[in-house]
Amino acid sequence: EDQVTQSPEALRLQEGESSSLNCSYTVSGLRGLFWYRQDPGKGPEFLFTLYSAGEEKEKERLKATLTKKESFLHITAPKPEDSATYLCASNTGFQKLVFGTGTRLLVSP
Amino acid sequence: GAVVSQHPSRVICKSGTSVKIECRSLDFQATTMFWYRQFPKQSLMLMATSNEGSKATYEQGVEKDKFLINHASLTLSTLTVTSAHPEDSSFYICSAGRGGGDYGYTFGSGTRLTVV
């Protein structure tokens, strides 16, 4: 069974304190690893798609990387507005996404 | 680009009644849309895949007679929760994609359903 596991469940950072979120996946035939940001009461907002081991993508303070078994979302010098739940998901075919349970990030000023 | 609009954002209904949720792709055509359900502090669980012009495909354990899906056009899919009960209270989210890729899959803003 395809599974996506995220850690930590929750993370509290001080503004400017860099860290990484982890997403481990066990899927048969990965067709894309997705990162989303979700604010309370809203739908997920697309951040990145990664396809192959070694691939990296960046957007402002965020950088996503991919290995054969996991993906990391690195947050450099976070700001309070980066506080949200970050979800990763794998595309296992037929456009179906399997989501992890997310990491709730809180950045304090 | 790739905007998905979902309506209503919140709805409260009485037990036993039905509720319809709409999902529209505003600036692209979506032959496939997806309906998810999310419980508090839990992840998104795929309920069904909505296919334009044909029957929806439901995930295991999802009652097709309770969650009716209609995808009558390339820009509109609807989810009707029939004979709603309090346990159906949840956050329902739709998504659509232009094949994924660097556009990802665009999600609607979600509908908070409360059954009283």
Tab-separated table of C-alpha atoms in Angstrom, chain B:
chain	number	residue	atom	x	y	z
B	1	GLY	CA	-4.106	30.856	-13.975
B	2	ALA	CA	-5.533	27.503	-12.796
B	3	VAL	CA	-8.193	28.813	-10.432
B	4	VAL	CA	-10.709	26.473	-8.824
B	5	SER	CA	-13.743	27.990	-7.158
B	6	GLN	CA	-15.724	26.075	-4.554
B	7	HIS	CA	-19.087	27.090	-3.154
B	8	PRO	CA	-20.416	27.398	-0.505
B	9	SER	CA	-17.537	27.921	1.901
B	10	ARG	CA	-19.684	27.056	4.910
B	11	VAL	CA	-23.015	25.325	5.249
B	12	ILE	CA	-25.072	24.191	8.209
B	13	CYS	CA	-27.885	21.744	7.543
B	14	LYS	CA	-30.311	19.685	9.532
B	15	SER	CA	-29.884	15.960	9.890
B	16	GLY	CA	-31.674	14.107	7.103
B	17	THR	CA	-31.451	16.870	4.520
B	18	SER	CA	-29.204	17.021	1.447
B	19	VAL	CA	-26.478	19.523	0.633
B	20	LYS	CA	-24.893	20.309	-2.725
B	21	ILE	CA	-21.342	21.607	-3.070
B	22	GLU	CA	-20.104	23.080	-6.352
B	23	CYS	CA	-16.586	23.032	-7.746
B	24	ARG	CA	-15.737	25.101	-10.819
B	25	SER	CA	-12.540	25.449	-12.818
B	26	LEU	CA	-12.560	29.111	-13.812
B	27	ASP	CA	-9.820	29.450	-16.395
B	28	PHE	CA	-9.249	25.942	-17.689
B	29	GLN	CA	-11.177	22.856	-18.654
B	30	ALA	CA	-11.020	19.921	-16.294
B	31	THR	CA	-12.041	16.511	-17.578
B	32	THR	CA	-11.197	15.134	-14.162
B	33	MET	CA	-11.849	16.613	-10.744
B	34	PHE	CA	-11.254	15.117	-7.336
B	35	TRP	CA	-13.205	15.286	-4.088
B	36	TYR	CA	-11.449	15.039	-0.750
B	37	ARG	CA	-12.555	14.989	2.844
B	38	GLN	CA	-10.511	16.312	5.733
B	39	PHE	CA	-11.170	15.828	9.453
B	40	PRO	CA	-9.635	18.221	11.994
B	41	LYS	CA	-5.864	17.897	12.222
B	42	GLN	CA	-5.924	15.029	9.754
B	43	SER	CA	-4.839	14.787	6.177
B	44	LEU	CA	-6.877	14.867	3.021
B	45	MET	CA	-8.532	11.604	2.089
B	46	LEU	CA	-9.583	11.090	-1.503
B	47	MET	CA	-13.269	10.255	-1.724
B	48	ALA	CA	-13.849	10.021	-5.437
B	49	THR	CA	-12.652	10.938	-8.888
B	50	SER	CA	-15.168	12.868	-10.944
B	51	ASN	CA	-15.045	12.286	-14.702
B	52	GLU	CA	-16.771	14.598	-17.154
B	53	GLY	CA	-19.573	12.825	-18.951
B	54	SER	CA	-19.247	9.552	-17.098
B	55	LYS	CA	-19.708	7.988	-13.696
B	56	ALA	CA	-17.508	8.939	-10.808
B	57	THR	CA	-15.005	6.485	-9.401
B	58	TYR	CA	-15.302	6.097	-5.637
B	59	GLU	CA	-12.569	5.075	-3.226
B	60	GLN	CA	-13.022	2.003	-1.113
B	61	GLY	CA	-15.341	2.607	1.820
B	62	VAL	CA	-17.051	5.673	0.350
B	63	GLU	CA	-20.791	5.247	-0.104
B	64	LYS	CA	-21.690	6.235	-3.634
B	65	ASP	CA	-25.375	6.569	-2.782
B	66	LYS	CA	-24.621	9.010	0.018
B	67	PHE	CA	-22.078	11.120	-1.837
B	68	LEU	CA	-23.500	11.783	-5.289
B	69	ILE	CA	-21.110	13.271	-7.812
B	70	ASN	CA	-22.091	14.888	-11.074
B	71	HIS	CA	-19.608	16.236	-13.610
B	72	ALA	CA	-21.899	17.571	-16.297
B	73	SER	CA	-19.478	19.964	-17.976
B	74	LEU	CA	-15.751	20.506	-18.376
B	75	THR	CA	-15.797	23.246	-15.748
B	76	LEU	CA	-18.263	22.054	-13.111
B	77	SER	CA	-18.447	19.131	-10.718
B	78	THR	CA	-20.926	18.864	-7.863
B	79	LEU	CA	-20.931	16.765	-4.715
B	80	THR	CA	-24.278	16.158	-3.044
B	81	VAL	CA	-24.295	14.785	0.477
B	82	THR	CA	-27.633	13.028	0.753
B	83	SER	CA	-29.535	12.395	3.974
B	84	ALA	CA	-26.756	14.047	5.927
B	85	HIS	CA	-25.973	12.963	9.473
B	86	PRO	CA	-23.735	14.575	12.096
B	87	GLU	CA	-20.925	12.148	11.267
B	88	ASP	CA	-20.845	13.640	7.751
B	89	SER	CA	-19.710	16.947	9.251
B	90	SER	CA	-16.302	17.627	7.788
B	91	PHE	CA	-14.238	19.834	5.486
B	92	TYR	CA	-14.802	18.907	1.849
B	93	ILE	CA	-12.305	20.042	-0.782
B	94	CYS	CA	-12.253	19.622	-4.539
B	95	SER	CA	-9.297	19.778	-6.867
B	96	ALA	CA	-8.596	19.799	-10.564
B	97	GLY	CA	-5.459	19.546	-12.585
B	98	ARG	CA	-4.152	20.176	-16.034
B	99	GLY	CA	-2.243	16.936	-15.844
B	100	GLY	CA	-0.257	17.843	-12.742
B	101	GLY	CA	3.317	18.691	-13.546
B	102	ASP	CA	4.659	22.054	-12.581
B	103	TYR	CA	1.130	23.382	-12.214
B	104	GLY	CA	0.364	20.873	-9.509
B	105	TYR	CA	-3.236	20.172	-8.790
B	106	THR	CA	-5.254	23.240	-7.893
B	107	PHE	CA	-7.539	23.002	-4.908
B	108	GLY	CA	-10.714	24.848	-4.119
B	109	SER	CA	-11.014	26.788	-0.891
B	110	GLY	CA	-13.049	24.035	0.752
B	111	THR	CA	-16.528	23.714	2.235
B	112	ARG	CA	-17.083	23.360	5.967
B	113	LEU	CA	-20.203	21.201	6.394
B	114	THR	CA	-21.874	21.050	9.782
B	115	VAL	CA	-24.852	18.741	10.221
B	116	VAL	CA	-26.974	19.487	13.279
